[in-house]
mmCIF file of C-alpha atoms in Angstrom:
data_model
loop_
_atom_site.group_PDB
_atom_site.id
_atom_site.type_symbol
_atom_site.label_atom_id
_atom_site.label_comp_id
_atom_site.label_asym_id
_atom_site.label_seq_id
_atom_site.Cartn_x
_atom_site.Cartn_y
_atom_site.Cartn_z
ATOM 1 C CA UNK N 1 0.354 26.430 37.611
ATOM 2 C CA UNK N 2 -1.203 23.620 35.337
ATOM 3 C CA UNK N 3 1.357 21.247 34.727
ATOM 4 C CA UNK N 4 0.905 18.510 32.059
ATOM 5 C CA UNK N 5 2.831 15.500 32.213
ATOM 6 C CA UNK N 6 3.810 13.336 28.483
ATOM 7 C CA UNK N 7 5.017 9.961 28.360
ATOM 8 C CA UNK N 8 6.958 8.453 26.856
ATOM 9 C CA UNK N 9 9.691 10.826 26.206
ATOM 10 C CA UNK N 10 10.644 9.136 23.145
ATOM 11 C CA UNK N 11 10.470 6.174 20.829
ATOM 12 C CA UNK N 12 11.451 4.347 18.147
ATOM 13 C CA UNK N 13 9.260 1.805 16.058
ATOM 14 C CA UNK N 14 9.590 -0.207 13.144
ATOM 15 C CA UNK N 15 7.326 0.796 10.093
ATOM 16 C CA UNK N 16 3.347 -0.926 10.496
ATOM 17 C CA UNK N 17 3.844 -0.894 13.939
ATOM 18 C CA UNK N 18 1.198 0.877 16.165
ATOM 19 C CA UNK N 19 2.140 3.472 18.753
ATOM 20 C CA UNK N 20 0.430 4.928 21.970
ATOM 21 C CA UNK N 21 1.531 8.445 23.954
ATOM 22 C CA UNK N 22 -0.482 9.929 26.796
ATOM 23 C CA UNK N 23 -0.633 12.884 28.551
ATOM 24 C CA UNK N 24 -1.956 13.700 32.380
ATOM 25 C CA UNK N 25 -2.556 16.733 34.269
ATOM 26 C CA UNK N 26 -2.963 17.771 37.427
ATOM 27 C CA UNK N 27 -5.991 19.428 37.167
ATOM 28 C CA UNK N 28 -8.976 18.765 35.322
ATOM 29 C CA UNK N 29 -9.250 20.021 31.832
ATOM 30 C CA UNK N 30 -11.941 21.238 29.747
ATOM 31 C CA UNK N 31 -9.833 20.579 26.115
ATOM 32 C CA UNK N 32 -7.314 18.156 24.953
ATOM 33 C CA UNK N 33 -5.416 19.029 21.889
ATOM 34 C CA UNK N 34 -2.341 16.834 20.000
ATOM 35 C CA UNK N 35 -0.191 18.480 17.600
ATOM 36 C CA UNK N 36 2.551 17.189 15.801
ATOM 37 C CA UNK N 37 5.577 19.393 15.370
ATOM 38 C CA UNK N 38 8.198 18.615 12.316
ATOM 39 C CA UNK N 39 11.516 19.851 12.307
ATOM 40 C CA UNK N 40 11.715 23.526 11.896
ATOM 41 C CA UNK N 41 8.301 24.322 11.529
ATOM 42 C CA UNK N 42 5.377 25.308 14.110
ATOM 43 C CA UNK N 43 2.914 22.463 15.408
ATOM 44 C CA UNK N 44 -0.125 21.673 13.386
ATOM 45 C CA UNK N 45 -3.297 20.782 15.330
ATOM 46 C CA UNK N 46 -4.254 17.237 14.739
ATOM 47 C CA UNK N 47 -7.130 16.266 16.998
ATOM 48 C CA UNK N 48 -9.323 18.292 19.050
ATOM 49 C CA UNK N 49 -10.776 16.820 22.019
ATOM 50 C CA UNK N 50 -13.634 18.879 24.005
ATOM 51 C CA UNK N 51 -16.109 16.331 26.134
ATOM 52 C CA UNK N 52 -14.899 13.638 28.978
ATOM 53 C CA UNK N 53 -14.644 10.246 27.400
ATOM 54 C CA UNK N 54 -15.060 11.713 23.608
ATOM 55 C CA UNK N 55 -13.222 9.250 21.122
ATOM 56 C CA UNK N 56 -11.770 11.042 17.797
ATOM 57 C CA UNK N 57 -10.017 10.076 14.984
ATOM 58 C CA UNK N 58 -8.627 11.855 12.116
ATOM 59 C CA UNK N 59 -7.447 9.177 9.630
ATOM 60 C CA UNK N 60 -4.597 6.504 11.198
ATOM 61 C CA UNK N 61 -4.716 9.032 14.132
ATOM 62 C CA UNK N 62 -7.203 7.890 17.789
ATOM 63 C CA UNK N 63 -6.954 10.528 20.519
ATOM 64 C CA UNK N 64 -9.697 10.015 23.396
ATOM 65 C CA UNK N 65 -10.408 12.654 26.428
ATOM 66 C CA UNK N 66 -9.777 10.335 29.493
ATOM 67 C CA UNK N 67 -13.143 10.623 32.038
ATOM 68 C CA UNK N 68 -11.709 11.831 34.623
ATOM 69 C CA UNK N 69 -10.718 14.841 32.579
ATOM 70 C CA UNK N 70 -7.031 14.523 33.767
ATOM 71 C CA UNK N 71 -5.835 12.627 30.994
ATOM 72 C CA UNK N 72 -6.140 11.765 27.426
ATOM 73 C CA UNK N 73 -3.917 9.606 24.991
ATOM 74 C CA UNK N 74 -3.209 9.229 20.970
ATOM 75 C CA UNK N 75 -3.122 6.306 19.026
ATOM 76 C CA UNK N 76 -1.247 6.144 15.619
ATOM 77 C CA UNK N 77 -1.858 2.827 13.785
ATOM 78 C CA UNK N 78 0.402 1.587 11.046
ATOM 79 C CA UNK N 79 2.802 3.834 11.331
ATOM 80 C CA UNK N 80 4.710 5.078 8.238
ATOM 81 C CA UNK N 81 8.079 7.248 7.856
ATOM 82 C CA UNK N 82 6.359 10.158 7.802
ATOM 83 C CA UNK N 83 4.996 9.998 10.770
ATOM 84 C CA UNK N 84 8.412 10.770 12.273
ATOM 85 C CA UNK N 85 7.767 13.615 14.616
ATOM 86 C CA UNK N 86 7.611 15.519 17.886
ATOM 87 C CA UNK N 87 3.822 14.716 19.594
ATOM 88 C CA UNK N 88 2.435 17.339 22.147
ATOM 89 C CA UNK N 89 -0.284 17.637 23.982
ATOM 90 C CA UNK N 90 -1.781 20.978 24.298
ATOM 91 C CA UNK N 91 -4.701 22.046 26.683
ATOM 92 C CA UNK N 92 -6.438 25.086 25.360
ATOM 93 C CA UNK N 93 -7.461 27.337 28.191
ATOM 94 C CA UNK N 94 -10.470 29.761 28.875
ATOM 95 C CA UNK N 95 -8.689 33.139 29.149
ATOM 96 C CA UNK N 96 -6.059 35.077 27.500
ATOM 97 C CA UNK N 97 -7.542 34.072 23.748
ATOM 98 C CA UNK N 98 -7.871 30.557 24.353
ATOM 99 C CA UNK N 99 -3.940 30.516 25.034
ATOM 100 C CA UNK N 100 -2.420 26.961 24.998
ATOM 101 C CA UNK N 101 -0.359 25.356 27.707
ATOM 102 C CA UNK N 102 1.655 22.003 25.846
ATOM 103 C CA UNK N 103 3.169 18.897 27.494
ATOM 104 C CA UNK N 104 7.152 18.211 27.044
ATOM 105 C CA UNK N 105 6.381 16.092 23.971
ATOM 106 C CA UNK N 106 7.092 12.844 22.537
ATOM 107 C CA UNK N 107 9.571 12.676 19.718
ATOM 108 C CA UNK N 108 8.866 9.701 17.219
ATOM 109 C CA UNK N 109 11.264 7.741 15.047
ATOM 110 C CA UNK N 110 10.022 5.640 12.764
ATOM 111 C CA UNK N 111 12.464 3.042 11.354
ATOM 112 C CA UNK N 112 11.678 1.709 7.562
ATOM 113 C CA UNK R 1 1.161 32.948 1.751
ATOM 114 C CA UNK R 2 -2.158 31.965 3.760
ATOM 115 C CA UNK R 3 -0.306 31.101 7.127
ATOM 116 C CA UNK R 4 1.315 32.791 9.643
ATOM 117 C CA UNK R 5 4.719 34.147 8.577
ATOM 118 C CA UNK R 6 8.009 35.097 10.417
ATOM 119 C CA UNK R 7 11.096 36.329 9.592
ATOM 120 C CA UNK R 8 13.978 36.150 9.847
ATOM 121 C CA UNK R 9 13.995 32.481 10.144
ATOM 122 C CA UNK R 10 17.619 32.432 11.843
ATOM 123 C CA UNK R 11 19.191 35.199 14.004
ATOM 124 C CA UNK R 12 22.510 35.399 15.575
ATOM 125 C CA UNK R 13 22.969 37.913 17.861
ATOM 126 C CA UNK R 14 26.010 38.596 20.161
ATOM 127 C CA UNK R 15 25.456 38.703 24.127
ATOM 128 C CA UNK R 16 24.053 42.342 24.505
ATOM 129 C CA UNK R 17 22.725 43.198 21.895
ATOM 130 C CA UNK R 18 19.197 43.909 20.523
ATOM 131 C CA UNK R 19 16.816 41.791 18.013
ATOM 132 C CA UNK R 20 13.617 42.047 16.499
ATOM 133 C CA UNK R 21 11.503 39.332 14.980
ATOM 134 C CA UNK R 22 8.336 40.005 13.023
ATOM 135 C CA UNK R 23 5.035 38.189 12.759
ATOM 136 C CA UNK R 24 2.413 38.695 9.841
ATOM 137 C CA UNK R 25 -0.521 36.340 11.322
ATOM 138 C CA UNK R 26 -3.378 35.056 9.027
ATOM 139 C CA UNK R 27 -5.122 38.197 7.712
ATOM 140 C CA UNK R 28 -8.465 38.641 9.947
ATOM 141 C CA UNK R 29 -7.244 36.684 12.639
ATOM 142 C CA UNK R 30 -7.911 38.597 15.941
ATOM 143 C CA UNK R 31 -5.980 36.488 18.343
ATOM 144 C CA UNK R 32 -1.958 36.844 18.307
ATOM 145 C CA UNK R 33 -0.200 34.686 20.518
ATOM 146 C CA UNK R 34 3.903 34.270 20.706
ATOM 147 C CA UNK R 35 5.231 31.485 22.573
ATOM 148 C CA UNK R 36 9.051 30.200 23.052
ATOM 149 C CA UNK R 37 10.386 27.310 23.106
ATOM 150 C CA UNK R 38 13.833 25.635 24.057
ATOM 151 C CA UNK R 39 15.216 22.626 22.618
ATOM 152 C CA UNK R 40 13.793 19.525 23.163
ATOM 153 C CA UNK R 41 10.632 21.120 25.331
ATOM 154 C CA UNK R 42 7.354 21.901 24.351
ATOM 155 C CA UNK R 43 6.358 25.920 23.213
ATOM 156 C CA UNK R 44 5.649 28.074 26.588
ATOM 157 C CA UNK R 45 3.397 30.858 26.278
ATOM 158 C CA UNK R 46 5.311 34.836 26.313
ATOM 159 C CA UNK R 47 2.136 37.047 25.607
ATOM 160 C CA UNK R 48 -1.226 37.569 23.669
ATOM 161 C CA UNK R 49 -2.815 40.173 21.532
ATOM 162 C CA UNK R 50 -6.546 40.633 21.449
ATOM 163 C CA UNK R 51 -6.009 43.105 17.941
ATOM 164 C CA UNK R 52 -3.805 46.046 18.732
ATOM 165 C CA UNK R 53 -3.948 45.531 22.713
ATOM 166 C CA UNK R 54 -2.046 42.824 24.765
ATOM 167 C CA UNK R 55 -4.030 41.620 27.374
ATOM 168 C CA UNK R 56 -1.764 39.239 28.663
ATOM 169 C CA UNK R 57 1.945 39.567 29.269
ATOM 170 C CA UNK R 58 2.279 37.237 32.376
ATOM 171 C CA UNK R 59 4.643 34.524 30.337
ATOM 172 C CA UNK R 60 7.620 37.147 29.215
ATOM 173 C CA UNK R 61 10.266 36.344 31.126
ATOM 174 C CA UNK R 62 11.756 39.911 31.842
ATOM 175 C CA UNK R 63 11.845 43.180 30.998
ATOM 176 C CA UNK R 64 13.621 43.027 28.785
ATOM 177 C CA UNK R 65 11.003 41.109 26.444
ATOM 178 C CA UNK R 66 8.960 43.820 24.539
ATOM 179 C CA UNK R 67 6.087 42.780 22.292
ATOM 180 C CA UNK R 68 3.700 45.632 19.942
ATOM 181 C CA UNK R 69 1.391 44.934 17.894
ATOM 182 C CA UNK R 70 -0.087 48.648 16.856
ATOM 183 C CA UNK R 71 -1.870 48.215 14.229
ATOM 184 C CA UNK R 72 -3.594 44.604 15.194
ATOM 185 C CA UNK R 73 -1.890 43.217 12.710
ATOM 186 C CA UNK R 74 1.700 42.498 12.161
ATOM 187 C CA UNK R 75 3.346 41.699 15.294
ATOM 188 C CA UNK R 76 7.229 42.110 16.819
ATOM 189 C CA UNK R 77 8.834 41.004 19.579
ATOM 190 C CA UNK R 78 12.031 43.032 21.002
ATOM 191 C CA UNK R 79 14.294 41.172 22.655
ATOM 192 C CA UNK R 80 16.556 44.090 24.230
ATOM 193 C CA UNK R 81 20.532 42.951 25.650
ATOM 194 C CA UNK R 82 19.912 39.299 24.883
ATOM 195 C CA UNK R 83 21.587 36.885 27.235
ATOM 196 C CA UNK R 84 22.737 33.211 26.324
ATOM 197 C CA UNK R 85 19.540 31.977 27.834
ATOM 198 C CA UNK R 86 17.483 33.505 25.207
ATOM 199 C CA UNK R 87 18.866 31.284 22.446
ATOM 200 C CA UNK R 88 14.857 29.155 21.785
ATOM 201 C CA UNK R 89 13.113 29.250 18.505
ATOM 202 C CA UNK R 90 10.416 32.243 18.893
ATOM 203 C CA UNK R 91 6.898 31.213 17.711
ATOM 204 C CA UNK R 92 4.379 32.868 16.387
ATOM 205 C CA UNK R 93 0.249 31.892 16.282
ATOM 206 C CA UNK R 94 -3.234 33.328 15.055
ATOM 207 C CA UNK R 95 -6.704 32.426 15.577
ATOM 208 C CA UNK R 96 -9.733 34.329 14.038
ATOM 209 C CA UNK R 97 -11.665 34.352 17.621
ATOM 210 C CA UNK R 98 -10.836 35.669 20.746
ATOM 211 C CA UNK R 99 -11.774 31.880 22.377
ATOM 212 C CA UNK R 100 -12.075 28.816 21.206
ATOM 213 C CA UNK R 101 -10.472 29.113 17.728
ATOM 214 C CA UNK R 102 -7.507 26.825 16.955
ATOM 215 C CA UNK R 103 -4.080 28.563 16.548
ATOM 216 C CA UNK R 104 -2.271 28.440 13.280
ATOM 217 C CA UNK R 105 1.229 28.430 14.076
ATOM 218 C CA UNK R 106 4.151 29.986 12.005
ATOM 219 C CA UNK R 107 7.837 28.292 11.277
ATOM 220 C CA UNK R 108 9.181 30.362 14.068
ATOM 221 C CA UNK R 109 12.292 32.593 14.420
ATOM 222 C CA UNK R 110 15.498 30.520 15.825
ATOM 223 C CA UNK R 111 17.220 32.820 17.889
ATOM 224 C CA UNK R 112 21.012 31.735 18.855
ATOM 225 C CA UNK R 113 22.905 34.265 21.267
ATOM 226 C CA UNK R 114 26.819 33.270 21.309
#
């Protein structure tokens, strides 16, 4: 099957700092979605991506739909404490109810 | 509530025996999905519910996972002789369309077998 690949595994950053993840498959998708999961609750959609090369942002948040359609990456800008998180990216496939296949994930830890 | 709910939030359950955890999605929502995942990875998909049928049961991974959802509303999923290898947080997600609509996940059921 599909297999989506998330880097990096994890990081840690210092408050204000900006911070990049990316995702890449090995097949061509037709939606990119990042959620961000907090501890001991269910991931909440943050950006949905649905064209090749489409640029979105949702506040401090950037995600953009690479062109090949293998890849696609999210940008958080001055980061803040709350931001402290696990990152997935999801693609949302055609069958089955739209059923979602997720990356590993990329846990964040922002430092104050 | 208006989200998905689950309960129990916790369950510990000796090797062998039986559990059931329960899903209320967002009233109206058509789409039921319940996915698993292990620490530190990312939520794999177990089955789907298109209202009261499951079309899809390809991600369970045995026999003895059991999902119903008879009404096409609330949803369980029966976890029969659990094994240490079950022990993953169980979630649960909605959408109001059968494609395209974004899921609305709940807090998920942690499931520990000791």
């Amino acid at each position: 099957g599909q297999q989506l690949n998330q880097s990096p595994q994890s990081m840690f950053i210092q408050e204000g700092e900006d911070v990049s993840m990316n995702c890449t498959s090995s097949s061509i998708f037709n939606t990119w979605l990042w959620y961000k999961q907090d501890p001991g609750e269910g991931p909440v959609l943050l950006i949905a991506l649905y064209k090749a090369g489409e640029l979105t942002s949702n506040g401090r948040l950037t995600a953009q739909f690479g062109i090949t359609r293998k890849d696609s990456f999210l940008n958080i800008s001055a980061s803040i404490p709350s931001d402290v998180g696990i990152y997935f990216c999801a693609e949302q496939g055609e069958t089955s109810g739209s059923r979602l296949t997720f990356g590993e994930g990329t846990q964040l830890t922002v430092n104050p | 509530g208006a989200g998905v709910s689950q309960s129990p939030r916790y369950k510990v359950a000796k090797r062998g025996q039986d559990v059931a955890l329960r899903c209320d999605p967002i009233s109206g929502h058509v789409s039921l999905f319940w996915y698993q995942q292990a620490l530190g990875q990312g939520p794999e998909f177990l089955t789907y519910f298109q209202n009261e049928a499951q079309l899809d049961k390809s991600g369970l991974p045995s026999d003895r996972f059991f999902a119903e959802r008879p009404e096409g509303s609330v949803s369980t999923l029966k976890i029969q002789r659990t094994q240490q290898e079950d022990s993953a947080v169980y979630l649960c997600a909605s959408s109001l369309q059968t494609l395209g609509s974004p899921l609305h996940f709940g807090n998920g059921t942690r499931l520990t077998v000791t």
